Short mmCIF file of C-alpha atoms in Angstrom, two decimals:
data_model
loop_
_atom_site.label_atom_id
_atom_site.label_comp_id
_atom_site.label_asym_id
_atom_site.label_seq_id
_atom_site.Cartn_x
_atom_site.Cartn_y
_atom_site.Cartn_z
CA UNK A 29 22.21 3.09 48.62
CA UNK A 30 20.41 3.38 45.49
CA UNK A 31 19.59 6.35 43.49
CA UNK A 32 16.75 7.22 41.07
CA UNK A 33 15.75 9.94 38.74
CA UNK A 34 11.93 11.32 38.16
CA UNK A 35 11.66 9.36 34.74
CA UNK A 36 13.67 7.07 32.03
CA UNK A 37 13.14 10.25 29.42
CA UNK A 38 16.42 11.82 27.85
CA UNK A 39 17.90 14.81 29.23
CA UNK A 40 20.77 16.52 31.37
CA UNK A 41 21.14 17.18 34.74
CA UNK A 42 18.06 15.90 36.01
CA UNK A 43 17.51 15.46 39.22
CA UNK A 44 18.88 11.97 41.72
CA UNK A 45 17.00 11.26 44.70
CA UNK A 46 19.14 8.64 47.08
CA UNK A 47 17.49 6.54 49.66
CA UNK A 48 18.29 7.52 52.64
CA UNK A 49 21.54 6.20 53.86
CA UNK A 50 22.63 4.84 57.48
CA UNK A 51 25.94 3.77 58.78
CA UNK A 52 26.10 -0.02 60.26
CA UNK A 53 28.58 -1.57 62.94
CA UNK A 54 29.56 -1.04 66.44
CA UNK A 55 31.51 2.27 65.70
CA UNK A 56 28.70 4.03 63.66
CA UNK A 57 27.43 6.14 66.69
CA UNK A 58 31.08 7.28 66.01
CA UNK A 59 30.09 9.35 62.88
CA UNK A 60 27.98 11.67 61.79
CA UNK A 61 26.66 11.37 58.30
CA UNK A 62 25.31 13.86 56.16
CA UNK A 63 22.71 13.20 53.63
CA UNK A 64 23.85 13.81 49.75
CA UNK A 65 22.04 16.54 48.30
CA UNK A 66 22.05 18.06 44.36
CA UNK A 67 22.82 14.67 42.91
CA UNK A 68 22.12 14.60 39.19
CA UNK A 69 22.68 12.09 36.35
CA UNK A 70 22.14 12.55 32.45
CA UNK A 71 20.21 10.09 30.61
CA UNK A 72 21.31 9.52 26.87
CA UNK A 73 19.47 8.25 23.95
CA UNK A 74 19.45 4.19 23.41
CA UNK A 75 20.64 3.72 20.04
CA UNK A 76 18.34 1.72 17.88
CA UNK A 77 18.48 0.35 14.44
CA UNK A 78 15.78 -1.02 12.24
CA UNK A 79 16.36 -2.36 8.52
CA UNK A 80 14.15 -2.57 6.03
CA UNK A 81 13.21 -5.57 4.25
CA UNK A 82 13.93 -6.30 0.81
CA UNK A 83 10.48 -6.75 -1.21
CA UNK A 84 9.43 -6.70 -4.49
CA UNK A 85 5.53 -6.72 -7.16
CA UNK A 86 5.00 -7.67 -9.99
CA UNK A 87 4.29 -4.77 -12.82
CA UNK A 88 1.45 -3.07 -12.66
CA UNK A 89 0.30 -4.55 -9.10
CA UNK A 90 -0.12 -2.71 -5.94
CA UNK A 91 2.58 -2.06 -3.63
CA UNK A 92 2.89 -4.32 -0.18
CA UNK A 93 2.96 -2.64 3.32
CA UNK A 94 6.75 -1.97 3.46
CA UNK A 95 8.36 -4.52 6.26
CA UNK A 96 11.21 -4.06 8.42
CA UNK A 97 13.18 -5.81 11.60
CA UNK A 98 15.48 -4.30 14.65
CA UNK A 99 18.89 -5.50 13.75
CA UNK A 100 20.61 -3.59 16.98
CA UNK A 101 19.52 -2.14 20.11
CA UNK A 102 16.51 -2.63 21.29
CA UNK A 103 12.57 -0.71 22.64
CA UNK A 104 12.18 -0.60 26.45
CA UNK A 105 8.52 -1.09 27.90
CA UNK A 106 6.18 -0.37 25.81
CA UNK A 107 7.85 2.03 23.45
CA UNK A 108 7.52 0.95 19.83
CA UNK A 109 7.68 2.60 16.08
CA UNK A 110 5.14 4.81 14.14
CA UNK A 111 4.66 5.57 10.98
CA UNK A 112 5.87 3.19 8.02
CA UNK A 113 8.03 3.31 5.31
CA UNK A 114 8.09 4.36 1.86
CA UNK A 115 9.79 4.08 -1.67
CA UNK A 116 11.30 5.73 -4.42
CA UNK A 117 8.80 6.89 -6.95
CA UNK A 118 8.56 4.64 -10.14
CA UNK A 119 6.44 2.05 -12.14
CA UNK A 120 9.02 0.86 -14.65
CA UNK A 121 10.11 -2.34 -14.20
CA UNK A 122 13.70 -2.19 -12.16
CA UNK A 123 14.87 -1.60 -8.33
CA UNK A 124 13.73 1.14 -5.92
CA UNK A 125 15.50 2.26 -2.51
CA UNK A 126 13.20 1.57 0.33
CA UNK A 127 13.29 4.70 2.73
CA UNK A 128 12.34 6.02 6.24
CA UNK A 129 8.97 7.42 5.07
CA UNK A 130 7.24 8.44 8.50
CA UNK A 131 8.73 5.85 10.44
CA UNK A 132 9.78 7.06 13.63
CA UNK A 133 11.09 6.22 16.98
CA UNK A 134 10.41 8.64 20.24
CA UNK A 135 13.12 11.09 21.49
CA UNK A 136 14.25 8.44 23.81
CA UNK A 137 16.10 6.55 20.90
CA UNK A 138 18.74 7.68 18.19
CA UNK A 139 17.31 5.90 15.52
CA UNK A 140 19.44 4.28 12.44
CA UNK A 141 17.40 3.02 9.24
CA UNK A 142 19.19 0.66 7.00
CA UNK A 143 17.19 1.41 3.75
CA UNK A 144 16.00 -1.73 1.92
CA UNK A 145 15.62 -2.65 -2.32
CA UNK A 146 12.11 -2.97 -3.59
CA UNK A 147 12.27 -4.40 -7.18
CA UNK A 148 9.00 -4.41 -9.43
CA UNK A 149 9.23 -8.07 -11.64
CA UNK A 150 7.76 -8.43 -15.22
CA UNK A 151 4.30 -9.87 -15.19
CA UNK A 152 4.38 -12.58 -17.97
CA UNK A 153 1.12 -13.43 -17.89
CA UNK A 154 -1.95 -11.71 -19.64
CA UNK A 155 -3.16 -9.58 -16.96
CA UNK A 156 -6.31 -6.97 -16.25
CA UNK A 157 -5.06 -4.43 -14.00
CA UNK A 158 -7.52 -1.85 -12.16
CA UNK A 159 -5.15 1.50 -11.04
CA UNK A 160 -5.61 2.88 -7.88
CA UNK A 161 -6.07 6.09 -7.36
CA UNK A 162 -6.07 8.67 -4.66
CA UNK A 163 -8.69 11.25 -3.63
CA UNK A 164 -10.65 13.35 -0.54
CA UNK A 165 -14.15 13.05 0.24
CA UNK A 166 -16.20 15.52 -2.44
CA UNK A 167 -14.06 14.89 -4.74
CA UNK A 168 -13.63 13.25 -8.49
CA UNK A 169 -11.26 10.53 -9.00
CA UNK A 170 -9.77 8.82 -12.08
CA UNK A 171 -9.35 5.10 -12.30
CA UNK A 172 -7.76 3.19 -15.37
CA UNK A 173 -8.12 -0.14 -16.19
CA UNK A 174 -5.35 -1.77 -18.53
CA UNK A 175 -4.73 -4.83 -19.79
CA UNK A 176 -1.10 -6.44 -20.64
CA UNK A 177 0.84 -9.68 -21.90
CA UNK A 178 -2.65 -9.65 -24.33
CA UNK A 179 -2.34 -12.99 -26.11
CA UNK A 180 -4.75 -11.81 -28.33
CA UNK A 181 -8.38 -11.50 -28.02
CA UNK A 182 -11.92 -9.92 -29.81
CA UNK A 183 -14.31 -9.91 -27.10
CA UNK A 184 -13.73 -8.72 -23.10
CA UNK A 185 -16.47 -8.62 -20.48
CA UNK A 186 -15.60 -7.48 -17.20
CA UNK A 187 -18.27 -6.44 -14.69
CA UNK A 188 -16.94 -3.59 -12.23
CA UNK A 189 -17.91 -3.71 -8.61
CA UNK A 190 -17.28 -0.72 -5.95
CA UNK A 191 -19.00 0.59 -2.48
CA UNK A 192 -21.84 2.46 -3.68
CA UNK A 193 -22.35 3.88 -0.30
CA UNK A 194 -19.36 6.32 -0.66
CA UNK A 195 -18.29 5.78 -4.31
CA UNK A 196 -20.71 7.10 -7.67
CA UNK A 197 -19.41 5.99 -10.74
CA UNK A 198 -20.10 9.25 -12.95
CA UNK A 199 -18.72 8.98 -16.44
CA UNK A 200 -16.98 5.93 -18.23
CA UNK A 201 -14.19 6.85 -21.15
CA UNK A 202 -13.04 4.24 -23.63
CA UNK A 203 -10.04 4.14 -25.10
CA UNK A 204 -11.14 3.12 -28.30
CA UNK A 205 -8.20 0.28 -28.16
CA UNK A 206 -10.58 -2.98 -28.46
CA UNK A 207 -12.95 -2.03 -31.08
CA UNK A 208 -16.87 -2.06 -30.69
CA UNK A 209 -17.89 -1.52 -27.35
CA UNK A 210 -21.28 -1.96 -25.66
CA UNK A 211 -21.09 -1.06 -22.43
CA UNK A 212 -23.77 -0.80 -19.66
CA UNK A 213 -25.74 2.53 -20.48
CA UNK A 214 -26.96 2.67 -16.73
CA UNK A 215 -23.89 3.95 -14.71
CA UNK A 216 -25.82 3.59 -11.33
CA UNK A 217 -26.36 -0.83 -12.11
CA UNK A 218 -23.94 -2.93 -10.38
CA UNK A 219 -21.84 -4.47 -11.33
CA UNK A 220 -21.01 -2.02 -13.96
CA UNK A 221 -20.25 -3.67 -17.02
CA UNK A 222 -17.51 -3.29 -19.80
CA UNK A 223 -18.44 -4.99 -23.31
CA UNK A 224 -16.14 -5.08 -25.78
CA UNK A 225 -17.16 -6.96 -29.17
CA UNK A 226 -15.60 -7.36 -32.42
CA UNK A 227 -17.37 -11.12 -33.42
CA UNK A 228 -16.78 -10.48 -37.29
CA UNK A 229 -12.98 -9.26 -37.06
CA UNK A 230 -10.42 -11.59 -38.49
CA UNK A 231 -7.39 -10.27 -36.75
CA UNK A 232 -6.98 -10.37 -32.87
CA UNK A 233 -6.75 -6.80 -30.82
CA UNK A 234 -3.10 -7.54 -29.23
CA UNK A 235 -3.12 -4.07 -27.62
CA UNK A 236 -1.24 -3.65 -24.35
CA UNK A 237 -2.69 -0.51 -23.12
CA UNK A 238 -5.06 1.30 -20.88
CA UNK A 239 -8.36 0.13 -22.27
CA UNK A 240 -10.79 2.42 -19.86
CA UNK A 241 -11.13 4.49 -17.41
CA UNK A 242 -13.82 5.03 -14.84
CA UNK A 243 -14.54 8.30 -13.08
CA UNK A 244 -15.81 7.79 -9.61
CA UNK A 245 -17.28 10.81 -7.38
CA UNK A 246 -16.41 10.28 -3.58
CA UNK A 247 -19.12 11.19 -1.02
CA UNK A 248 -19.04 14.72 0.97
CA UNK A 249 -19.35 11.77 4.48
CA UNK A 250 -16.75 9.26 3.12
CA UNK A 251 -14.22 8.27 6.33
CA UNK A 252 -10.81 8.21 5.05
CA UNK A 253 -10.03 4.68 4.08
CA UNK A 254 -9.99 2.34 1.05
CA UNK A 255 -12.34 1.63 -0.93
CA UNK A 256 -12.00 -1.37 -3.14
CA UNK A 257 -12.47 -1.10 -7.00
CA UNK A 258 -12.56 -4.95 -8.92
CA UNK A 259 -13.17 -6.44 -11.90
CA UNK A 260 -13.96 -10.26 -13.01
CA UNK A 261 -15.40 -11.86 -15.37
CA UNK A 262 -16.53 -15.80 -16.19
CA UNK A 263 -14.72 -17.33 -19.04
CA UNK A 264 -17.97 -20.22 -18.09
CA UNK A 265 -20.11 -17.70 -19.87
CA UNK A 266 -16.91 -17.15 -22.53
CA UNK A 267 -16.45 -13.53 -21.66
CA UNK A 268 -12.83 -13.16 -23.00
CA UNK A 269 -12.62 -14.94 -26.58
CA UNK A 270 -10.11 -14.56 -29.37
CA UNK A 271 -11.21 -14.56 -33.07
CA UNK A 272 -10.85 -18.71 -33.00
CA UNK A 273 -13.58 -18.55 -30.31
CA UNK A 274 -10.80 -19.63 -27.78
CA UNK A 275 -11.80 -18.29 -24.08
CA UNK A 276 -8.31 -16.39 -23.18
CA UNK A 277 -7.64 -15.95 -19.60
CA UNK A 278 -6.32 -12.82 -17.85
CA UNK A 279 -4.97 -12.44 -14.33
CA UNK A 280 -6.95 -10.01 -12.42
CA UNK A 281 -4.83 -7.51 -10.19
CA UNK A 282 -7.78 -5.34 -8.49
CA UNK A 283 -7.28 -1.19 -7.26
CA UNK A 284 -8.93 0.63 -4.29
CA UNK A 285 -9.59 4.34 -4.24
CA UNK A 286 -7.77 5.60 -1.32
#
């Protein structure tokens, strides 16, 4: 005979329905047999254990989507993980515990997490980095844009490019960092550009620092989401020059708004 409960979910005393049961052989019709009632079984949880991998960035880059692998047990049917993992807060240059976040498994599973290292590498190249930055629909958000690993340079021209549909660029701040600036005096022209020019200086602006920073308003109908902020610029056309005339050349690690 076989027996079978309502459904695979955890629990205690539920319910076990048997098929019925017969008796077989030429002395059956000797017996009477009585039909097994208020069975029940207990279903436990299936233990499970997921590890997360061990990534890393390099400074002043955007984080990856967090990976991770089941290194014991195992998900029956269709059952599967939500969520996704997280990190220990920090930008410095080091190593970072990688932890559960909102990963999780249904009650049908006693999940372990095996947390991972996430380690955030020196950039040692020049670099133009665009921040991201968070913020809801209606509302004003801040985004910086730094350079580092500056060689050494007296002009920078970056054009800035966002989704105008859900993203108004409202106010531009410089940081007074590179010298004269001349940027674009129309904040609603795309690209947006970003002059810096200092053609008569004698000494290169080495400054590793935040060098702007662009305030964005987000629309009242924008869909949560990301919305890409980037920056380039054509060393062709000799947009990034030190005082030798030299065209320098910088990395470009792009932002979103989120």
């Amino acid at each position: 005979a076989v027996g079978s409960v309502a459904d695979a979910n955890v629990g205690t005393n539920k319910a076990v329905t048997i098929d019925k049961m017969s008796l077989k052989g030429a002395d059956a019709g000797n017996y009477i047999l009585t039909q097994p009632t208020g069975l029940t079984a207990s279903i436990s949880k299936a233990p499970i254990t997921i590890t997360a991998k061990n990534m890393s960035k390099i400074f002043a880059t955007n984080d990856p989507v967090f990976e991770y692998e089941i290194t014991a047990g195992q998900f029956f049917g269709n059952d599967t993980a939500t969520g996704s993992l997280t990190r220990k807060v920090g930008e410095e240059i080091g190593t970072y515990d990688i932890l559960q976040g909102t990963l999780a498994v249904s009650s049908n599973y006693q999940l372990t997490l095996n947390k991972g290292i996430f380690e955030i590498k020196e950039n040692t190249e020049p670099y133009i980095s665009v921040v991201s930055a968070k913020g809801r629909a209606g509302e004003e958000v801040s985004v910086d844009i730094s350079i580092g690993n500056n060689p050494g340079i007296v002009s920078m021209r970056i054009r800035v490019d966002y989704d105008e549909e859900y993203l108004t660029l409202t106010n531009v701040k410089d940081a007074g960092v590179l010298g004269a600036q001349q940027h674009g005096n129309n904040l609603n022209k795309k690209p947006y550009v970003l002059y810096w020019s200092n053609d008569t200086a004698e000494e290169d602006y080495v400054v590793n620092d935040t060098i702007v920073t662009l305030t964005f308003a987000i629309a009242e109908n924008a869909p949560v989401g990301t919305y890409p902020i980037t920056a380039t610029y054509n060393n062709g056309a000799y947009d990034i020059m030190n005082k030798d005339y030299d065209v320098v050349d910088f990395e470009v690690i792009n932002g979103e708004v989120e």
